[in-house]
Coordinates of N, CA and C in Angstrom, one line a residue:
M1 N -74.1 -11.2 -0.2 CA -72.5 -11.4 -0.1 C -72.2 -11.2 1.1
R2 N -71.5 -12.4 1.9 CA -70.9 -12.0 3.1 C -69.7 -11.0 3.1
I3 N -69.3 -10.5 4.1 CA -68.1 -9.6 4.1 C -67.1 -10.2 4.9
N4 N -65.9 -10.1 4.5 CA -64.8 -10.8 5.2 C -64.5 -10.0 6.4
K5 N -64.4 -10.6 7.4 CA -64.0 -9.9 8.6 C -62.7 -10.2 9.2
I6 N -62.0 -10.9 8.4 CA -60.6 -11.3 9.0 C -59.8 -10.2 9.4
K7 N -59.1 -10.5 10.6 CA -58.3 -9.4 11.3 C -56.7 -9.4 11.1
Y8 N -56.2 -10.7 10.5 CA -54.8 -10.9 10.3 C -54.5 -11.1 9.2
K9 N -53.2 -11.2 8.8 CA -52.7 -11.1 7.4 C -52.5 -12.5 6.9
K10 N -53.2 -12.9 6.0 CA -53.2 -14.4 5.4 C -53.5 -14.5 4.1
A11 N -52.6 -14.9 3.2 CA -53.0 -15.1 1.9 C -53.3 -16.3 1.2
A12 N -54.4 -16.6 0.4 CA -54.4 -17.7 -0.7 C -53.7 -17.4 -1.7
I13 N -52.7 -18.3 -2.1 CA -52.0 -18.1 -3.3 C -52.4 -19.1 -4.4
V14 N -53.1 -18.6 -5.6 CA -53.8 -19.5 -6.4 C -52.4 -19.7 -7.5
L15 N -52.3 -20.8 -8.1 CA -51.2 -21.2 -8.9 C -51.8 -21.2 -10.3
G16 N -51.2 -20.6 -11.3 CA -51.8 -20.5 -12.5 C -51.7 -22.0 -13.2
G17 N -52.4 -22.1 -14.2 CA -52.5 -23.3 -15.0 C -53.0 -23.2 -16.4
G18 N -52.8 -22.1 -16.9 CA -53.3 -21.6 -18.4 C -54.6 -20.8 -18.5
I19 N -54.6 -20.3 -19.7 CA -55.6 -19.4 -20.0 C -56.0 -19.8 -21.4
K20 N -57.3 -19.3 -21.7 CA -58.0 -19.8 -22.9 C -58.8 -18.7 -23.5
I21 N -59.1 -18.7 -24.7 CA -59.9 -17.7 -25.4 C -61.3 -18.1 -25.3
T22 N -62.1 -17.0 -25.0 CA -63.6 -17.1 -24.9 C -64.2 -15.9 -25.6
K23 N -65.4 -15.8 -25.4 CA -66.1 -14.4 -25.9 C -67.0 -14.0 -24.5
D24 N -66.7 -12.6 -24.4 CA -67.6 -11.9 -23.2 C -69.0 -11.7 -23.9
P25 N -69.8 -11.0 -22.9 CA -71.3 -10.9 -23.3 C -71.4 -9.9 -24.6
E26 N -70.3 -9.2 -24.9 CA -70.5 -8.5 -26.2 C -69.9 -9.1 -27.4
H27 N -69.5 -10.5 -27.1 CA -69.0 -11.1 -28.1 C -67.7 -10.8 -28.7
K28 N -66.9 -10.3 -27.6 CA -65.4 -10.0 -27.9 C -64.7 -10.9 -27.5
R29 N -63.6 -11.1 -28.1 CA -62.6 -12.4 -27.5 C -61.8 -11.9 -26.4
V30 N -62.0 -12.6 -25.4 CA -61.1 -12.3 -24.1 C -60.6 -13.7 -23.6
Y31 N -59.6 -13.6 -22.8 CA -59.0 -14.7 -22.2 C -59.8 -15.0 -20.9
E32 N -59.9 -16.2 -20.5 CA -60.4 -16.6 -19.2 C -59.5 -17.8 -18.6
P33 N -59.4 -18.1 -17.4 CA -58.8 -19.1 -17.0 C -59.2 -20.4 -17.4
E34 N -58.2 -21.4 -17.4 CA -58.5 -22.8 -17.9 C -59.5 -23.4 -16.6
N35 N -60.1 -24.6 -17.0 CA -61.0 -24.9 -16.1 C -60.5 -25.4 -14.5
Q36 N -59.2 -26.0 -14.7 CA -58.8 -26.3 -13.5 C -58.3 -25.1 -12.5
V37 N -58.1 -23.8 -13.3 CA -57.6 -22.7 -12.5 C -59.0 -22.1 -12.1
K38 N -60.0 -22.1 -12.8 CA -61.4 -21.7 -12.2 C -61.6 -22.3 -11.0
D39 N -61.4 -23.7 -10.9 CA -61.5 -24.4 -9.6 C -60.6 -24.0 -8.5
R40 N -59.5 -23.5 -8.7 CA -58.6 -22.9 -7.8 C -59.0 -21.7 -7.3
L41 N -59.4 -20.8 -8.3 CA -59.8 -19.4 -7.9 C -61.1 -19.6 -7.1
G42 N -62.0 -20.3 -7.6 CA -63.3 -20.6 -6.6 C -63.0 -20.9 -5.2
K43 N -62.0 -21.9 -5.0 CA -61.6 -22.2 -3.7 C -61.1 -20.9 -2.8
A44 N -60.3 -20.3 -3.4 CA -59.6 -19.2 -2.9 C -60.7 -17.9 -2.5
L45 N -61.7 -17.9 -3.3 CA -62.8 -17.0 -3.2 C -63.5 -17.4 -2.0
Q46 N -63.9 -18.6 -1.8 CA -64.5 -19.3 -0.7 C -63.7 -19.1 0.6
L47 N -62.6 -19.3 0.5 CA -61.8 -19.1 1.8 C -61.8 -17.6 2.1
Y48 N -61.8 -16.8 1.2 CA -61.8 -15.2 1.6 C -63.2 -15.0 2.3
L49 N -64.3 -15.4 1.5 CA -65.6 -15.2 2.1 C -65.9 -15.8 3.5
D50 N -65.3 -16.9 3.7 CA -65.3 -17.6 4.9 C -64.4 -16.9 6.2
G51 N -63.7 -15.9 5.7 CA -62.9 -15.1 6.7 C -61.7 -15.9 7.0
Q52 N -61.2 -17.0 6.1 CA -59.9 -17.7 6.4 C -58.7 -17.2 6.0
V53 N -58.8 -16.2 4.8 CA -57.7 -15.4 4.3 C -58.3 -14.0 4.2
G54 N -57.2 -13.1 4.1 CA -57.4 -11.6 4.0 C -57.0 -11.1 2.8
F55 N -56.2 -11.9 2.1 CA -55.8 -11.6 0.6 C -55.8 -12.9 -0.4
I56 N -55.9 -12.6 -1.6 CA -55.9 -13.7 -2.6 C -54.7 -13.2 -3.6
I57 N -53.8 -14.1 -3.8 CA -52.6 -13.7 -4.8 C -52.8 -14.6 -6.0
T58 N -53.1 -14.1 -7.2 CA -53.1 -14.6 -8.4 C -51.6 -14.6 -9.0
T59 N -51.2 -15.7 -9.9 CA -49.8 -16.1 -10.2 C -49.8 -16.2 -11.8
G60 N -48.8 -15.9 -12.2 CA -48.5 -16.4 -13.7 C -48.5 -15.3 -14.8
N61 N -47.4 -15.5 -15.5 CA -47.4 -14.7 -16.9 C -48.3 -15.4 -18.0
Y62 N -47.6 -16.0 -19.0 CA -48.3 -17.0 -19.7 C -47.2 -17.9 -20.5
S63 N -47.8 -19.2 -21.0 CA -46.8 -20.0 -21.5 C -46.1 -19.5 -22.8
K64 N -45.0 -19.4 -22.7 CA -43.9 -18.7 -24.0 C -44.0 -19.7 -25.0
R65 N -44.2 -21.0 -24.8 CA -44.3 -22.1 -25.8 C -45.8 -22.0 -26.6
V66 N -46.6 -21.5 -25.9 CA -48.0 -21.6 -26.5 C -48.0 -20.2 -27.2
G67 N -47.7 -19.1 -26.5 CA -47.8 -17.9 -27.1 C -49.0 -17.1 -26.5
I68 N -49.3 -16.1 -27.1 CA -50.5 -15.2 -26.8 C -51.1 -14.6 -28.1
D69 N -52.2 -14.4 -28.2 CA -52.9 -13.8 -29.2 C -53.2 -12.3 -29.0
S70 N -52.5 -11.5 -29.7 CA -52.4 -10.0 -29.5 C -53.8 -9.4 -29.9
S71 N -54.7 -10.1 -30.7 CA -56.0 -9.7 -31.0 C -57.0 -9.6 -29.8
V72 N -56.7 -10.4 -28.9 CA -57.6 -10.6 -27.8 C -57.5 -9.5 -27.0
I73 N -58.8 -8.9 -26.6 CA -58.9 -7.6 -25.7 C -58.8 -8.0 -24.2
G74 N -58.4 -7.1 -23.2 CA -58.3 -7.2 -21.9 C -57.0 -7.9 -21.4
P75 N -56.8 -8.3 -20.4 CA -55.7 -8.9 -19.6 C -55.2 -10.0 -20.4
K76 N -53.8 -10.1 -20.5 CA -53.2 -11.3 -21.5 C -52.3 -12.2 -20.7
N77 N -52.4 -12.0 -19.3 CA -51.5 -13.0 -18.7 C -52.4 -13.7 -17.4
E78 N -52.0 -14.8 -17.0 CA -52.7 -15.5 -16.3 C -53.0 -14.8 -14.7
A79 N -52.1 -14.1 -14.3 CA -52.5 -13.5 -13.0 C -53.6 -12.3 -13.1
E80 N -53.5 -11.5 -14.1 CA -54.6 -10.5 -14.3 C -55.9 -11.2 -14.8
V81 N -55.8 -12.1 -15.7 CA -56.9 -12.8 -16.0 C -57.5 -13.5 -14.8
G82 N -56.7 -14.2 -14.0 CA -57.4 -14.6 -12.7 C -58.0 -13.5 -11.8
K83 N -57.3 -12.5 -11.8 CA -58.0 -11.5 -11.0 C -59.3 -10.9 -11.3
E84 N -59.3 -10.7 -12.9 CA -60.7 -10.5 -13.4 C -61.7 -11.5 -13.4
Y85 N -61.5 -12.7 -13.2 CA -62.2 -13.7 -12.9 C -62.9 -13.6 -11.5
L86 N -62.0 -13.4 -10.4 CA -62.4 -13.4 -9.2 C -63.4 -12.2 -9.0
L87 N -63.1 -11.1 -9.7 CA -64.0 -9.7 -9.6 C -65.4 -10.2 -10.2
Q88 N -65.4 -10.7 -11.3 CA -66.6 -11.2 -11.9 C -67.5 -12.0 -11.1
N89 N -66.9 -13.0 -10.2 CA -67.5 -13.9 -9.5 C -67.9 -13.4 -8.0
F90 N -67.4 -12.2 -7.7 CA -67.9 -11.7 -6.3 C -68.9 -10.7 -6.5
V91 N -70.0 -11.5 -6.2 CA -71.5 -10.7 -6.3 C -71.7 -9.8 -5.1
T92 N -71.8 -8.7 -5.5 CA -72.3 -7.5 -4.5 C -73.0 -6.5 -5.3
N93 N -73.8 -5.9 -4.6 CA -74.4 -4.5 -5.2 C -73.7 -3.3 -4.6
S94 N -72.8 -3.6 -3.9 CA -72.1 -2.3 -3.3 C -70.7 -2.2 -3.9
K95 N -70.6 -1.0 -4.5 CA -69.5 -0.5 -5.2 C -68.2 -0.5 -4.2
T96 N -68.4 0.0 -3.0 CA -67.6 0.1 -2.0 C -66.8 -1.2 -1.6
I97 N -67.9 -2.2 -1.2 CA -67.3 -3.5 -1.0 C -66.7 -4.1 -2.2
K98 N -67.0 -3.9 -3.5 CA -66.4 -4.4 -4.5 C -65.0 -3.8 -4.7
N99 N -64.8 -2.6 -4.3 CA -63.5 -1.9 -4.4 C -62.7 -2.5 -3.3
Q100 N -63.1 -2.7 -2.2 CA -62.4 -3.3 -1.1 C -62.0 -4.6 -1.3
F101 N -62.8 -5.5 -2.0 CA -62.2 -6.9 -2.4 C -61.1 -6.7 -3.4
A102 N -61.3 -5.8 -4.3 CA -60.3 -5.7 -5.5 C -58.9 -5.2 -4.8
A103 N -58.9 -4.5 -3.8 CA -57.7 -4.0 -3.1 C -57.1 -5.4 -2.4
K104 N -57.8 -6.2 -2.2 CA -57.2 -7.5 -1.6 C -56.7 -8.6 -2.5
I105 N -57.0 -8.3 -3.6 CA -56.5 -9.2 -4.6 C -55.0 -8.7 -5.1
L106 N -54.0 -9.4 -4.7 CA -52.6 -9.2 -5.3 C -52.2 -10.0 -6.4
F107 N -51.2 -9.6 -7.2 CA -50.7 -10.6 -8.1 C -49.4 -10.4 -8.7
E108 N -48.8 -11.5 -8.9 CA -47.5 -11.4 -9.7 C -47.7 -12.0 -11.2
K109 N -47.2 -11.3 -12.1 CA -47.4 -11.7 -13.5 C -45.9 -12.0 -14.2
K110 N -45.1 -12.3 -13.5 CA -43.7 -12.6 -14.0 C -43.3 -14.0 -14.1
S111 N -44.1 -14.9 -13.3 CA -43.7 -16.4 -13.2 C -44.0 -17.0 -14.4
L112 N -43.2 -18.2 -14.8 CA -43.4 -19.0 -15.9 C -43.3 -20.4 -15.4
D113 N -43.0 -20.6 -14.3 CA -43.2 -21.9 -13.6 C -43.3 -22.0 -12.1
T114 N -43.4 -23.1 -11.6 CA -43.9 -23.1 -10.1 C -42.8 -22.5 -9.4
I115 N -41.4 -22.7 -9.3 CA -40.4 -22.0 -8.8 C -40.6 -20.6 -8.8
G116 N -41.1 -20.0 -10.0 CA -41.3 -18.7 -10.3 C -42.4 -18.3 -9.5
N117 N -43.4 -19.0 -9.5 CA -44.7 -18.8 -8.7 C -44.3 -18.4 -7.5
A118 N -43.4 -19.3 -6.6 CA -43.0 -19.0 -5.3 C -42.4 -17.7 -5.2
W119 N -41.2 -17.7 -6.0 CA -40.3 -16.5 -5.9 C -41.0 -15.2 -6.2
F120 N -41.8 -15.0 -7.2 CA -42.3 -13.8 -7.4 C -43.5 -13.5 -6.5
S121 N -44.1 -14.4 -6.1 CA -45.2 -14.2 -5.0 C -44.5 -13.5 -3.7
K122 N -43.5 -14.1 -3.4 CA -42.7 -13.7 -2.0 C -42.4 -12.3 -2.4
Q123 N -41.6 -12.0 -3.5 CA -40.9 -10.7 -3.5 C -41.9 -9.7 -3.9
E124 N -42.9 -9.9 -4.7 CA -43.9 -8.8 -5.1 C -45.2 -8.8 -4.3
C125 N -45.6 -9.9 -3.4 CA -46.7 -9.7 -3.0 C -46.5 -9.9 -1.3
L126 N -45.8 -10.8 -1.0 CA -45.8 -11.3 0.4 C -44.9 -10.5 1.2
I127 N -43.7 -10.0 0.9 CA -42.9 -9.1 1.5 C -43.2 -7.8 1.7
P128 N -43.7 -7.2 0.4 CA -44.2 -5.7 0.5 C -45.3 -5.5 1.2
N129 N -46.3 -6.6 1.5 CA -47.5 -6.5 2.5 C -47.3 -7.1 3.8
N130 N -45.9 -7.6 4.2 CA -45.8 -8.1 5.5 C -46.7 -9.3 5.7
I131 N -46.9 -10.2 4.7 CA -47.8 -11.4 5.0 C -46.7 -12.6 5.1
K132 N -47.1 -13.3 6.3 CA -46.2 -14.3 6.8 C -47.0 -15.7 6.8
E133 N -48.2 -15.7 6.4 CA -49.0 -17.0 6.3 C -49.7 -17.0 5.0
C134 N -49.6 -18.4 4.4 CA -50.3 -18.5 3.1 C -50.8 -19.9 3.1
I135 N -51.9 -19.9 2.1 CA -52.4 -21.1 1.7 C -52.2 -21.2 0.2
I136 N -51.5 -22.3 -0.3 CA -51.2 -22.5 -1.6 C -52.3 -23.3 -2.2
I137 N -53.0 -22.8 -3.3 CA -54.0 -23.6 -4.0 C -53.6 -24.1 -5.3
T138 N -53.7 -25.4 -5.4 CA -53.4 -25.8 -6.8 C -54.2 -27.2 -6.9
S139 N -53.7 -28.1 -8.0 CA -54.4 -29.4 -8.3 C -53.6 -30.6 -7.6
D140 N -54.5 -31.7 -7.3 CA -53.7 -32.5 -6.8 C -52.4 -33.2 -7.3
F141 N -52.4 -33.3 -8.7 CA -51.2 -33.8 -9.2 C -50.1 -32.7 -9.2
H142 N -50.3 -31.7 -8.8 CA -49.3 -30.6 -8.9 C -48.8 -30.2 -7.3
L143 N -49.4 -31.0 -6.4 CA -49.2 -30.7 -4.9 C -47.9 -30.9 -4.3
E144 N -47.3 -31.8 -4.8 CA -45.8 -32.3 -4.3 C -44.8 -31.3 -4.9
R145 N -45.0 -30.9 -6.1 CA -44.1 -30.0 -6.8 C -44.3 -28.5 -6.1
S146 N -45.5 -28.2 -5.9 CA -45.7 -27.1 -5.1 C -45.1 -26.9 -3.8
K147 N -45.3 -27.9 -3.0 CA -44.7 -28.0 -1.7 C -43.2 -27.8 -1.8
L148 N -42.6 -28.6 -2.6 CA -41.1 -28.5 -2.7 C -40.6 -27.1 -3.0
C149 N -41.4 -26.4 -3.9 CA -41.0 -25.0 -4.5 C -41.2 -24.1 -3.5
F150 N -42.4 -24.0 -2.8 CA -43.0 -23.1 -2.0 C -42.1 -23.1 -0.4
D151 N -42.0 -24.3 0.0 CA -41.4 -24.6 1.3 C -39.8 -24.1 1.0
W152 N -39.1 -24.4 0.0 CA -37.6 -23.9 -0.2 C -37.5 -22.4 -0.5
V153 N -38.3 -21.8 -1.3 CA -38.3 -20.3 -1.6 C -38.7 -19.6 -0.3
L154 N -39.9 -19.8 0.3 CA -40.4 -19.0 1.3 C -39.6 -19.2 2.6
G155 N -39.2 -20.4 2.8 CA -38.4 -20.6 4.1 C -39.0 -20.9 5.2
P156 N -38.4 -20.9 6.5 CA -39.1 -21.3 7.8 C -39.8 -20.2 8.4
E157 N -39.6 -19.0 7.9 CA -40.3 -17.8 8.5 C -41.6 -17.6 8.1
Y158 N -42.1 -18.6 7.2 CA -43.5 -18.5 6.7 C -44.3 -19.8 7.2
K159 N -45.5 -19.4 7.6 CA -46.4 -20.6 7.7 C -47.3 -21.1 6.7
I160 N -47.2 -22.0 6.0 CA -47.6 -22.5 4.8 C -48.4 -23.8 4.8
D161 N -49.8 -23.6 4.5 CA -50.6 -24.8 4.2 C -51.0 -24.9 2.7
Y162 N -51.3 -26.1 2.3 CA -51.4 -26.6 1.0 C -52.9 -27.2 0.7
I163 N -53.3 -26.7 -0.4 CA -54.8 -27.4 -0.8 C -54.7 -28.0 -2.3
G164 N -54.7 -29.2 -2.4 CA -54.7 -29.8 -3.7 C -55.9 -30.3 -4.2
L165 N -56.6 -29.7 -5.2 CA -57.9 -29.9 -5.6 C -58.0 -31.2 -6.5
D166 N -59.1 -31.8 -6.5 CA -59.2 -33.3 -7.2 C -59.0 -32.9 -8.8
S167 N -58.3 -33.7 -9.5 CA -58.1 -33.6 -10.9 C -58.2 -35.2 -11.6
D168 N -58.0 -35.0 -12.8 CA -58.1 -36.4 -13.7 C -56.6 -36.8 -13.9
L169 N -55.6 -36.0 -13.4 CA -54.2 -36.3 -13.7 C -53.5 -36.8 -12.4
K170 N -54.2 -36.9 -11.5 CA -53.4 -37.4 -10.2 C -52.7 -38.8 -10.2
D171 N -53.3 -39.7 -10.9 CA -52.9 -41.2 -11.3 C -52.4 -41.3 -12.6
N172 N -52.3 -40.2 -13.3 CA -51.7 -40.4 -14.7 C -50.1 -40.9 -14.6
P173 N -49.9 -42.0 -15.3 CA -48.5 -42.4 -15.1 C -47.5 -41.6 -15.6
E174 N -47.9 -41.2 -16.8 CA -46.8 -40.0 -17.4 C -46.5 -38.9 -16.5
R175 N -47.5 -38.4 -16.1 CA -47.6 -37.0 -15.2 C -46.8 -37.7 -13.9
R176 N -47.1 -38.8 -13.4 CA -46.2 -39.1 -12.3 C -44.7 -39.2 -12.6
K177 N -44.3 -39.5 -13.9 CA -42.9 -39.6 -14.2 C -42.2 -38.3 -14.2
V178 N -43.0 -37.3 -14.7 CA -42.6 -36.0 -14.5 C -42.4 -35.3 -13.4
E179 N -43.4 -35.7 -12.5 CA -43.3 -35.0 -11.1 C -42.0 -35.7 -10.3
D180 N -41.8 -37.1 -10.6 CA -40.7 -37.9 -10.0 C -39.4 -37.1 -10.3
V181 N -39.3 -36.9 -11.5 CA -38.0 -36.3 -12.0 C -37.9 -35.0 -11.3
F182 N -38.9 -34.1 -11.4 CA -38.8 -32.9 -10.8 C -38.4 -32.9 -9.4
S183 N -38.9 -33.9 -8.8 CA -38.7 -33.9 -7.3 C -37.1 -34.2 -7.1
R184 N -36.5 -35.2 -7.8 CA -35.3 -35.4 -7.7 C -34.4 -34.2 -8.0
F185 N -34.9 -33.5 -9.2 CA -34.0 -32.2 -9.5 C -34.1 -31.3 -8.2
M186 N -35.0 -31.1 -7.7 CA -35.5 -29.8 -6.7 C -34.5 -30.5 -5.4
R187 N -34.6 -31.9 -5.0 CA -33.7 -32.1 -4.0 C -32.2 -32.2 -4.1
E188 N -31.9 -32.7 -5.2 CA -30.4 -32.9 -5.5 C -29.7 -31.6 -6.0
Q189 N -30.4 -30.9 -6.6 CA -29.7 -29.7 -7.3 C -30.1 -28.3 -6.5
L190 N -31.1 -28.3 -5.9 CA -31.4 -26.9 -5.3 C -31.5 -27.1 -3.7
I191 N -32.5 -27.9 -3.3 CA -32.6 -27.9 -1.9 C -31.4 -28.2 -1.1
N192 N -30.6 -29.2 -1.5 CA -29.2 -29.7 -0.9 C -28.1 -28.6 -1.2
S193 N -28.4 -27.5 -1.9 CA -27.4 -26.6 -2.0 C -27.7 -25.2 -1.7
I194 N -28.8 -24.9 -1.6 CA -29.3 -23.5 -1.2 C -30.3 -23.7 -0.1
S195 N -30.0 -23.0 1.1 CA -30.9 -23.2 2.2 C -32.3 -22.4 2.0
A196 N -33.4 -23.2 2.5 CA -34.7 -22.7 2.3 C -34.8 -21.2 2.8
G197 N -35.4 -20.5 2.0 CA -35.6 -18.9 2.4 C -34.4 -18.0 2.1
D198 N -33.4 -18.5 1.6 CA -32.2 -17.7 1.4 C -32.4 -16.9 0.1
D199 N -33.0 -15.7 0.4 CA -33.3 -14.8 -0.8 C -32.1 -14.3 -1.6
E200 N -30.9 -14.2 -1.0 CA -29.9 -13.9 -1.7 C -29.5 -15.1 -2.8
Q201 N -29.3 -16.2 -2.4 CA -28.9 -17.2 -3.2 C -29.9 -17.7 -4.2
I202 N -31.1 -17.7 -3.7 CA -32.3 -18.0 -4.6 C -32.4 -17.1 -5.8
G203 N -32.4 -15.7 -5.3 CA -32.4 -14.7 -6.2 C -31.3 -14.8 -7.3
K204 N -30.1 -15.3 -6.9 CA -29.0 -15.3 -7.9 C -29.2 -16.6 -8.8
F205 N -29.9 -17.8 -8.1 CA -30.2 -18.7 -9.0 C -31.1 -18.3 -10.3
M206 N -32.2 -17.6 -9.6 CA -33.1 -17.1 -10.8 C -32.7 -16.3 -11.8
K207 N -31.7 -15.4 -11.5 CA -31.2 -14.5 -12.4 C -30.1 -15.0 -13.3
T208 N -29.5 -16.0 -12.7 CA -28.1 -16.5 -13.6 C -28.3 -17.8 -13.9
E209 N -29.1 -18.8 -13.5 CA -28.9 -20.2 -13.5 C -30.3 -20.6 -14.0
H210 N -31.4 -20.1 -13.8 CA -32.7 -20.7 -13.9 C -32.9 -20.4 -15.5
L211 N -33.0 -21.4 -16.4 CA -33.0 -21.2 -17.8 C -34.3 -20.4 -18.2
V212 N -35.2 -20.7 -17.6 CA -36.4 -19.8 -18.0 C -36.5 -18.4 -17.7
Y213 N -35.6 -17.9 -16.8 CA -35.8 -16.5 -16.6 C -34.5 -15.9 -16.9
C214 N -33.3 -16.4 -17.2 CA -32.2 -15.5 -17.7 C -32.2 -15.5 -19.2
M215 N -33.0 -15.0 -19.7 CA -33.3 -15.0 -21.2 C -33.2 -13.5 -21.9
S216 N -32.9 -12.6 -21.0 CA -33.1 -11.3 -21.6 C -32.3 -10.9 -22.7
E217 N -31.1 -11.4 -22.8 CA -30.0 -11.1 -23.9 C -30.0 -12.3 -25.0
R218 N -31.0 -13.0 -24.8 CA -31.1 -14.1 -26.1 C -32.1 -13.9 -27.1
S219 N -31.9 -14.7 -28.0 CA -32.8 -14.7 -29.3 C -34.1 -15.5 -29.0
E220 N -35.1 -15.2 -29.6 CA -36.2 -16.3 -29.3 C -36.0 -17.6 -29.9
A221 N -35.1 -17.9 -30.7 CA -34.8 -19.4 -30.8 C -33.9 -19.9 -29.7
Q222 N -33.2 -19.2 -29.2 CA -32.4 -19.6 -28.0 C -33.4 -19.8 -26.9
F223 N -34.2 -18.7 -26.8 CA -35.2 -19.0 -25.6 C -36.0 -20.3 -25.8
N224 N -36.5 -20.6 -27.1 CA -37.1 -21.9 -27.1 C -36.5 -22.9 -27.0
A225 N -35.2 -23.0 -27.3 CA -34.4 -24.2 -27.0 C -34.0 -24.4 -25.5
C226 N -33.9 -23.2 -24.9 CA -33.7 -23.3 -23.3 C -34.8 -23.7 -22.7
M227 N -36.1 -23.5 -23.2 CA -37.4 -23.7 -22.6 C -37.4 -25.3 -22.8
E228 N -37.1 -25.9 -23.9 CA -37.2 -27.3 -24.0 C -36.2 -28.0 -23.1
T229 N -35.0 -27.4 -22.8 CA -34.0 -28.0 -21.9 C -34.6 -27.8 -20.5
A230 N -35.3 -26.7 -20.1 CA -35.7 -26.4 -18.8 C -37.2 -27.1 -18.6
S231 N -37.7 -27.9 -19.4 CA -38.9 -28.3 -19.2 C -39.2 -29.2 -18.0
I232 N -38.0 -29.5 -17.4 CA -38.3 -30.3 -16.2 C -38.9 -29.2 -14.9
T233 N -38.7 -28.0 -15.2 CA -39.0 -27.1 -14.1 C -40.3 -26.4 -14.5
A234 N -40.7 -26.9 -15.9 CA -42.0 -26.0 -16.3 C -43.3 -26.9 -16.0
G235 N -44.3 -26.5 -16.5 CA -45.5 -27.3 -16.4 C -46.3 -26.8 -15.0
Y236 N -47.4 -27.2 -15.1 CA -48.5 -26.8 -13.9 C -48.9 -27.9 -13.1

């Protein structure tokens, strides 16, 4: 296993895309990333091993519409399941090197959509660690959405690159319609009204207007209704 010798702060941010139940070597039920997310995590790990990034950030809570199985052992959100997957695939006989790698995996486990991926990655990982450069890793069908969200949330102070991995959904007409609607929403409702990188105003939007996140005082039924209304901003 090569050791990362990177000298500057740059992070690969892996966007979540679902978790599924599997069985570990002891036949216990655990969560693992969906296949598309395994590809994203694998790309991030390769960038780390090649010395192109010094940190990996995993993202995401879990889909509230799908729910979570409380009987499953281990991590139950996308971010921590992603971190566990990275550690399992980082092969070394050195406990010291393994621990060093683990310390370079940051995560945010609050996000429920792509805007949230960007916001919570910035607030909980990038700012606290003074990281100003990042590579966003997602799938090709999700690339435009990711760029709109991260360019807007992070703003001009950040240098951002993007990687969209091949998928079967890139040319899917139904998916294309969803992405087109989302793009119009971002440009007309958010980008044109709140400056890119304005943490105060974006934070206010997240707390008071983004239906997915201003749910703390609402019932489960109200939450589910809002999730349907807010589906334009949901999805991976």
